[in-house]
PDB file of C-alpha atoms in Angstrom:
ATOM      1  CA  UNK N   6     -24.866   6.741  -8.821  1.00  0.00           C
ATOM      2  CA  UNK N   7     -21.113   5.887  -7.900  1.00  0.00           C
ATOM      3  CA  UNK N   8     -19.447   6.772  -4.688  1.00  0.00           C
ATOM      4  CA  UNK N   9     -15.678   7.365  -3.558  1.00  0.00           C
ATOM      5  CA  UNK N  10     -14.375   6.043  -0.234  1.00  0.00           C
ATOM      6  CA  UNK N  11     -11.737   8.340   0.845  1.00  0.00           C
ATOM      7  CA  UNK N  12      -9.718   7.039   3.621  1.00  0.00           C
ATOM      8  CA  UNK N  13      -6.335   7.263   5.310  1.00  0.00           C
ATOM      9  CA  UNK N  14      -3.645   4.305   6.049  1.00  0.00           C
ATOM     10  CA  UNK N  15      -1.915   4.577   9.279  1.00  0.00           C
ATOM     11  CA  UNK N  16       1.595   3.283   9.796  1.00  0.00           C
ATOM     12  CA  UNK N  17       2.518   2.106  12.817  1.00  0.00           C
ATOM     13  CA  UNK N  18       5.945   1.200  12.009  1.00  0.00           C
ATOM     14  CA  UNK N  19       8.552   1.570   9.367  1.00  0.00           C
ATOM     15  CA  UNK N  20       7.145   0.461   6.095  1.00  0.00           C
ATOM     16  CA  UNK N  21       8.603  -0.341   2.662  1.00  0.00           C
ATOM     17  CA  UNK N  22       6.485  -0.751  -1.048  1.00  0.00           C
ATOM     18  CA  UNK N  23       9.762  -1.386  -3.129  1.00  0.00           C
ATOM     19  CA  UNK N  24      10.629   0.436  -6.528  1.00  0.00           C
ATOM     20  CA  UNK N  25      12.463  -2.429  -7.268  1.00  0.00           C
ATOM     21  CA  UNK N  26      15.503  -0.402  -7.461  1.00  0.00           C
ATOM     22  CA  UNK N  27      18.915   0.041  -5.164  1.00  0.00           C
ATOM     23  CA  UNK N  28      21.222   2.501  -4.638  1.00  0.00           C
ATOM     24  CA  UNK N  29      24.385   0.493  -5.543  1.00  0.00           C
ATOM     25  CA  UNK N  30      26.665   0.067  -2.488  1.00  0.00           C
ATOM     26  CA  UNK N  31      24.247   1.778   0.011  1.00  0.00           C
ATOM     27  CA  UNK N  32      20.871   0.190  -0.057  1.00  0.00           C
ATOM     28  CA  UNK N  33      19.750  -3.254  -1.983  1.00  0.00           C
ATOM     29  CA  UNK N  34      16.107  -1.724  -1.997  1.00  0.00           C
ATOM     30  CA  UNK N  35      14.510   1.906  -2.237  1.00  0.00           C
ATOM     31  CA  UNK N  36      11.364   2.531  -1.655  1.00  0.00           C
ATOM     32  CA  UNK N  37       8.767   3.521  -3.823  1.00  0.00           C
ATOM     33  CA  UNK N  38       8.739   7.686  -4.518  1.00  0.00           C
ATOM     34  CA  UNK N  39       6.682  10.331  -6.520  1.00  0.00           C
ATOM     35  CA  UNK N  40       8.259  13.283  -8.913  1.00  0.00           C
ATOM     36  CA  UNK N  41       8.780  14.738  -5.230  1.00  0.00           C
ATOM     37  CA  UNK N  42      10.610  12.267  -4.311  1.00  0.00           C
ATOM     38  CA  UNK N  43       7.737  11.411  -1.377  1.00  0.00           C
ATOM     39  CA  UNK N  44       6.873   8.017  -0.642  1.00  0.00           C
ATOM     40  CA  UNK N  45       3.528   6.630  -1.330  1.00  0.00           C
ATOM     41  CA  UNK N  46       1.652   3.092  -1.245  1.00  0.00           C
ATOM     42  CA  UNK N  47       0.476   2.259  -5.035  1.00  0.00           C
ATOM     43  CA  UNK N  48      -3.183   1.830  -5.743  1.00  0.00           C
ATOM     44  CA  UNK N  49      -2.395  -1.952  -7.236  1.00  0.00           C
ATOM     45  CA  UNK N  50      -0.525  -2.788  -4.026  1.00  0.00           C
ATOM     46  CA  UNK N  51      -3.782  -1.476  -2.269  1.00  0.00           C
ATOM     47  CA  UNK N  52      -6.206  -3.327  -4.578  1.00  0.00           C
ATOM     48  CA  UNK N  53      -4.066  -6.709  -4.381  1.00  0.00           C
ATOM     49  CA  UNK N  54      -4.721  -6.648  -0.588  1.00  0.00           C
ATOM     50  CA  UNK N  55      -8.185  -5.423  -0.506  1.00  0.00           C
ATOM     51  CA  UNK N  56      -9.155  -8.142  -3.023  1.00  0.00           C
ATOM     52  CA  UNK N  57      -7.049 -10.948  -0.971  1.00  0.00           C
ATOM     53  CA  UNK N  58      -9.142  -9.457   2.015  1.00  0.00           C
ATOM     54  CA  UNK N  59     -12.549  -9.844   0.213  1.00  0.00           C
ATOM     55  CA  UNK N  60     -11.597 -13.441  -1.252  1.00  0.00           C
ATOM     56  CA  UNK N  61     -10.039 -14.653   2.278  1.00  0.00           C
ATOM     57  CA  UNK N  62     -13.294 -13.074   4.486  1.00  0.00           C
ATOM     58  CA  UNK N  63     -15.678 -14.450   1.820  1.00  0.00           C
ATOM     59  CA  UNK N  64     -17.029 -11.162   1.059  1.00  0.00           C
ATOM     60  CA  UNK N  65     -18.514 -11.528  -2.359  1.00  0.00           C
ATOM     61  CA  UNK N  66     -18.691 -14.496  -5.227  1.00  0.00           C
ATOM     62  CA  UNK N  67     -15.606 -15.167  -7.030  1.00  0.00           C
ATOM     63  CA  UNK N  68     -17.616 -13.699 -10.196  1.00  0.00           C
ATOM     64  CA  UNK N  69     -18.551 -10.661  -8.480  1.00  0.00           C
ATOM     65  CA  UNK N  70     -14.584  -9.973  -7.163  1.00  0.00           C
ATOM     66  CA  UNK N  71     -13.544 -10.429 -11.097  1.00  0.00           C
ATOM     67  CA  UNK N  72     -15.353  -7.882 -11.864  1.00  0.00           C
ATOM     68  CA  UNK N  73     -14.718  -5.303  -9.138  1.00  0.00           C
ATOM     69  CA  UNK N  74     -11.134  -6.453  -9.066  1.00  0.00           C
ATOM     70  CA  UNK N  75     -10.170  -7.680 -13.063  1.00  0.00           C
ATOM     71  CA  UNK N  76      -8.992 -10.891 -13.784  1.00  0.00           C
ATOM     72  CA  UNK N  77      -6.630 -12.770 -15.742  1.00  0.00           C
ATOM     73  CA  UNK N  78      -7.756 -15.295 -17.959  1.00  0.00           C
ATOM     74  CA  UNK N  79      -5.830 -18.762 -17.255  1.00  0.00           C
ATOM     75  CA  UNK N  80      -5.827 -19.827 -20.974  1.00  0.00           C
ATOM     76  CA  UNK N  81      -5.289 -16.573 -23.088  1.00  0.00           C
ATOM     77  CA  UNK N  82      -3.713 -14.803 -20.291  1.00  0.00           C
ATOM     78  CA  UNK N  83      -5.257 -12.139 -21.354  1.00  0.00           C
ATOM     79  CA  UNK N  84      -6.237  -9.208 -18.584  1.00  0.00           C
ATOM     80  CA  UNK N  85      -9.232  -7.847 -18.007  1.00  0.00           C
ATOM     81  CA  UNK N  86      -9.433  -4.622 -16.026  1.00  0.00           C
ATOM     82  CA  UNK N  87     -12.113  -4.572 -12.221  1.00  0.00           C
ATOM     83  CA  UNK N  88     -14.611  -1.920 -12.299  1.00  0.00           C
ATOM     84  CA  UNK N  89     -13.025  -0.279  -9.192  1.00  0.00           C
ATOM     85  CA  UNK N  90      -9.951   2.259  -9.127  1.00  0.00           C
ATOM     86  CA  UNK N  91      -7.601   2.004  -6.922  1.00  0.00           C
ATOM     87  CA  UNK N  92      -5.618   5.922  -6.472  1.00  0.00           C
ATOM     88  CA  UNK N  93      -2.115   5.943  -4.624  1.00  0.00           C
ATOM     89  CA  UNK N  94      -1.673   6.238  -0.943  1.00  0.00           C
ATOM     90  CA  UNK N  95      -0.072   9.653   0.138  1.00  0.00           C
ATOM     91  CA  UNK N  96       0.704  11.855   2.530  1.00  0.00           C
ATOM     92  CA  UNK N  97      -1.340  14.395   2.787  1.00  0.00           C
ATOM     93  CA  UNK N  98      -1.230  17.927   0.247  1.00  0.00           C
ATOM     94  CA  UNK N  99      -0.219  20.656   2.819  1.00  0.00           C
ATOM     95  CA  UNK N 100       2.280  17.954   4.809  1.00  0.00           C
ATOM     96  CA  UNK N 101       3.819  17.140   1.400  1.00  0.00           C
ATOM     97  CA  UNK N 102       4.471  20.080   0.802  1.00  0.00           C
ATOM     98  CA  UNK N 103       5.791  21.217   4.132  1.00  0.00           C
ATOM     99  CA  UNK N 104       7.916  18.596   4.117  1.00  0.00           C
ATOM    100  CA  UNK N 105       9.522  19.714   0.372  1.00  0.00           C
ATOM    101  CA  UNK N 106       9.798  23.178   1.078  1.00  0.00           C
ATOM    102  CA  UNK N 107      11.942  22.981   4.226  1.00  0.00           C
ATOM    103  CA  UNK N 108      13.971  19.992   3.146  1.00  0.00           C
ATOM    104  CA  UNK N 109      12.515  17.216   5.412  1.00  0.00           C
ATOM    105  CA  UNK N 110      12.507  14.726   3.111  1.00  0.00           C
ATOM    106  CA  UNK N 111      15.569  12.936   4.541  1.00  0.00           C
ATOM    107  CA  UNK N 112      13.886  12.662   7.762  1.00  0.00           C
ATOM    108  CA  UNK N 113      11.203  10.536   6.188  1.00  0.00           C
ATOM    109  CA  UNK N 114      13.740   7.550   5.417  1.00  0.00           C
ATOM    110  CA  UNK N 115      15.595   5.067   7.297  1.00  0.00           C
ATOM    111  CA  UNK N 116      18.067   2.227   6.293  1.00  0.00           C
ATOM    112  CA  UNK N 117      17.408  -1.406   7.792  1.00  0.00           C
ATOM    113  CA  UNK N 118      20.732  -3.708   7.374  1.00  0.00           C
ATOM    114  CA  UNK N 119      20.164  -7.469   7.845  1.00  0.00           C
ATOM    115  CA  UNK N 120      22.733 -10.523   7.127  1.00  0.00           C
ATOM    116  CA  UNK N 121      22.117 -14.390   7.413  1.00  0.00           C
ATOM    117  CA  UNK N 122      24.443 -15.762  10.332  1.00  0.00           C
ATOM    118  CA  UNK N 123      25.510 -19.054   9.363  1.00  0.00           C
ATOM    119  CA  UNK N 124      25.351 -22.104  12.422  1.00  0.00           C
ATOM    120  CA  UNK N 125      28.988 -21.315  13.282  1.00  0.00           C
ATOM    121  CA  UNK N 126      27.671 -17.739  14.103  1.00  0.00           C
ATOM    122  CA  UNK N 127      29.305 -16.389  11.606  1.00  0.00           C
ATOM    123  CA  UNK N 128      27.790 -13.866   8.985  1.00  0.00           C
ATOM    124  CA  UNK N 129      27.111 -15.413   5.657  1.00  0.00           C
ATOM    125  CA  UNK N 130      29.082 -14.513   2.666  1.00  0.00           C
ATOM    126  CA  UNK N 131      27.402 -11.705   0.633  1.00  0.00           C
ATOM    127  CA  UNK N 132      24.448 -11.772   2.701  1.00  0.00           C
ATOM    128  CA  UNK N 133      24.322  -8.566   3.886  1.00  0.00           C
ATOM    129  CA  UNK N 134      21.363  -6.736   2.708  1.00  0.00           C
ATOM    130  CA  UNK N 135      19.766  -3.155   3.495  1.00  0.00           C
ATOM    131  CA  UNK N 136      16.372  -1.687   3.054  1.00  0.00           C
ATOM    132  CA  UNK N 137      15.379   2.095   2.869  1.00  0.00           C
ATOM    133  CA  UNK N 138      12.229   2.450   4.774  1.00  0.00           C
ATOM    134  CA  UNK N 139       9.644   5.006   5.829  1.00  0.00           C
ATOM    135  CA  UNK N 140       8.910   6.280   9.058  1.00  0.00           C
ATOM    136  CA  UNK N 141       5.378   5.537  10.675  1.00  0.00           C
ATOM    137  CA  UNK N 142       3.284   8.376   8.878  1.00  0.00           C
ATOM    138  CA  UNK N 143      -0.498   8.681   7.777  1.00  0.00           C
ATOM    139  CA  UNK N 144      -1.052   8.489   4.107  1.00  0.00           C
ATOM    140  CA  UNK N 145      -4.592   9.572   2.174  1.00  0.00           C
ATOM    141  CA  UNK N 146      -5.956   7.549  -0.255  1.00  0.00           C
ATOM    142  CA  UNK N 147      -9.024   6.695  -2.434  1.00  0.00           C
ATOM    143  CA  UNK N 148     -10.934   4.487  -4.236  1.00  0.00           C
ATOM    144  CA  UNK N 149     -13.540   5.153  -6.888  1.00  0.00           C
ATOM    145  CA  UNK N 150     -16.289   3.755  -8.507  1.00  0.00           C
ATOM    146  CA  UNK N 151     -17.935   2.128  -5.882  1.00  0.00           C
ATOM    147  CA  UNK N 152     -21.636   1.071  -5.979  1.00  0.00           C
ATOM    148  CA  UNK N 153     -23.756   1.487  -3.111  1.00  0.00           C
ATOM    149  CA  UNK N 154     -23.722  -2.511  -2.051  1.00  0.00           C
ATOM    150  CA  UNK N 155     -19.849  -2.505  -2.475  1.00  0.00           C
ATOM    151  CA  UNK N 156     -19.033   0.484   0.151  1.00  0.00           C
ATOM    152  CA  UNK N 157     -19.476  -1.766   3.824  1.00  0.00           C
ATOM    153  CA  UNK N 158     -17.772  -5.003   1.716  1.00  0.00           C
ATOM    154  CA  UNK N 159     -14.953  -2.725   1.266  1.00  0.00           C
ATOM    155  CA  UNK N 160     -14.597  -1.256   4.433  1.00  0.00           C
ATOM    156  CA  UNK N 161     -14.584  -4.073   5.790  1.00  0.00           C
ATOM    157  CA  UNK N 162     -11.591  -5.738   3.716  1.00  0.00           C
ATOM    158  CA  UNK N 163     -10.004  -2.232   4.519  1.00  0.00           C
ATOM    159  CA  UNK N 164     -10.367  -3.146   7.965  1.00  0.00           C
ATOM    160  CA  UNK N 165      -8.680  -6.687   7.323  1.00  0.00           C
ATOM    161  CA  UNK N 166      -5.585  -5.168   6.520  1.00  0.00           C
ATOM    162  CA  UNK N 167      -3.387  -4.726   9.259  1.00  0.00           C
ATOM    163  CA  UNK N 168       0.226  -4.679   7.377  1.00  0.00           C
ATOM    164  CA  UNK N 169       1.179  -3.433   3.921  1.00  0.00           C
ATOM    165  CA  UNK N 170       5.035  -4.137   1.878  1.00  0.00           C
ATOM    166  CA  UNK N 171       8.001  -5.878   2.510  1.00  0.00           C
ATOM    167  CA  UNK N 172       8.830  -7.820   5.357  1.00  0.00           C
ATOM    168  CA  UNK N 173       5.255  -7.340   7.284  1.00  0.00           C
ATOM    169  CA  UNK N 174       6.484 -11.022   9.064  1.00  0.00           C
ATOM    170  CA  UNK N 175       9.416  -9.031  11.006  1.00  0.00           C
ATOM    171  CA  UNK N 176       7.430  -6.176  11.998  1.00  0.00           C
ATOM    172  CA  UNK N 177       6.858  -3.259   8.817  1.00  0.00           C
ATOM    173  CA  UNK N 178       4.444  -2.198   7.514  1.00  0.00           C
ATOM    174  CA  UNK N 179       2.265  -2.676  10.394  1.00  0.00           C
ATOM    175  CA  UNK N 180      -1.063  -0.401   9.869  1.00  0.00           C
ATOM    176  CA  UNK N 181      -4.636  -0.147  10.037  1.00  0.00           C
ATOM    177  CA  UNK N 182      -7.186   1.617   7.717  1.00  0.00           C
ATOM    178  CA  UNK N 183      -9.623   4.644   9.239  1.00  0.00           C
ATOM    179  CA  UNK N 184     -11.395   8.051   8.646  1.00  0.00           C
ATOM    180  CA  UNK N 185     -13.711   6.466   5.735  1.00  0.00           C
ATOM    181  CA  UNK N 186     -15.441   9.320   4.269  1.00  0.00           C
ATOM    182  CA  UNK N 187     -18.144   7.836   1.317  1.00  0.00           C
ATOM    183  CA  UNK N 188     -18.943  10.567  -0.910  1.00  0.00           C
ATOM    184  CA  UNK N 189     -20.850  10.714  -4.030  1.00  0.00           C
ATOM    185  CA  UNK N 190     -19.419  11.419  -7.365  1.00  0.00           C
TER     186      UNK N 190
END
C-alpha cells in the first residue's frame, strides 16, 4: 500500500522560485504565482532538491533514486518519469483565501534592487537588477506515492533542506521542512 507525506515548508526569510518573467521597467524577475495570483514553490523545484538531498546524504543507490526520482538517459536523452509525485508548495486553503478576499495579496510581495559597484565605487552600467520576493510564510505541500521503506529516507532529505530559490547564498529562501503527517492512500 502507498502512503502520502504531507508536510509544510517554513520560510524564514524572503524567498523567490522565479516564473522566469519581469515586469518591464519595475522588476527583472517575478515570482512564481497560481490563477490567484498566490505564490507557491513547484513540486519539480521540490523534487530537484529532495533528490540532490538523497544523492548528497547517500540515502539510496543511484538505481533506486532513478526510479523514485526519473532520469534522463545520457545517449537518447530521452526522459523517464520517478515513481514519486511531487504536488506544489502552498499556502494554506483558508489563508489563501483570506488573503484574496480582503485584498492582501500585495502585502505578500516585496522588491529587492541590487547593482554591481565597479572598483572605482561606482555602480556598473546597466547593472541594476530587482527581484519580487515573498515574505517569510508557511506553505503546505505533499508528496505521493511513497512506499513504506521510502517515508524516513525522505524525511530525512526533507530535513536536509534548509534554503529553497534564488539567491539562497545572500540570505532567501532560508527554510526548514516540519509537521510530516504519513498517511495512507
Amino acid at each position: 500500500m502507498t502512503k502520502q507525506i504531507k508536510y509544510t515548508i517554513r520560510f524564514y526569510s524572503e524567498w523567490h522560485c522565479g516564473s522566469g518573467l519581469g515586469a518591464g521597467a519595475e522588476v527583472d524577475a517575478l515570482v512564481v504565482k497560481d490563477r490567484q495570483h498566490m505564490p507557491y514553490v513547484p513540486g519539480k523545484t521540490i523534487k530537484g532538491l529532495l533528490r540532490e538531498a538523497v544523492e548528497e546524504l547517500s540515502l539510496l543507490s543511484p538505481e533506486r533514486i532513478k526510479e523514485l526520482f526519473g532520469h534522463t538517459n545520457p545517449v537518447t536523452h530521452q526522459m523517464t518519469e520517478g515513481r514519486l509525485y511531487f504536488k506544489n508548495a502552498v499556502l494554506e486553503k483558508t489563508e489563501s483565501e483570506a488573503i484574496v478576499t480582503r485584498g492582501l495579496r500585495k502585502y505578500l510581495y516585496r522588491t529587492k534592487a541590487s547593482t554591481k559597484i565597479e572598483d572605482t565605487g561606482i555602480a556598473a552600467e546597466h547593472s541594476l537588477r530587482s527581484i519580487e520576493t515573498v515574505v517569510p510564510c508557511d506553505l503546505q505541500a505533499v508528496v505521493m506515492d511513497v512506499q513504506d521503506d521510502e517515508v524516513e529516507v525522505l524525511m530525512n532529505a526533507m530535513r536536509y533542506v534548509k534554503r529553497i530559490g534564488m539567491n539562497r547564498n545572500r540570505g532567501l529562501g532560508r527554510c526548514d521542512f516540519m509537521n510530516f503527517k504519513v498517511e495512507e492512500i
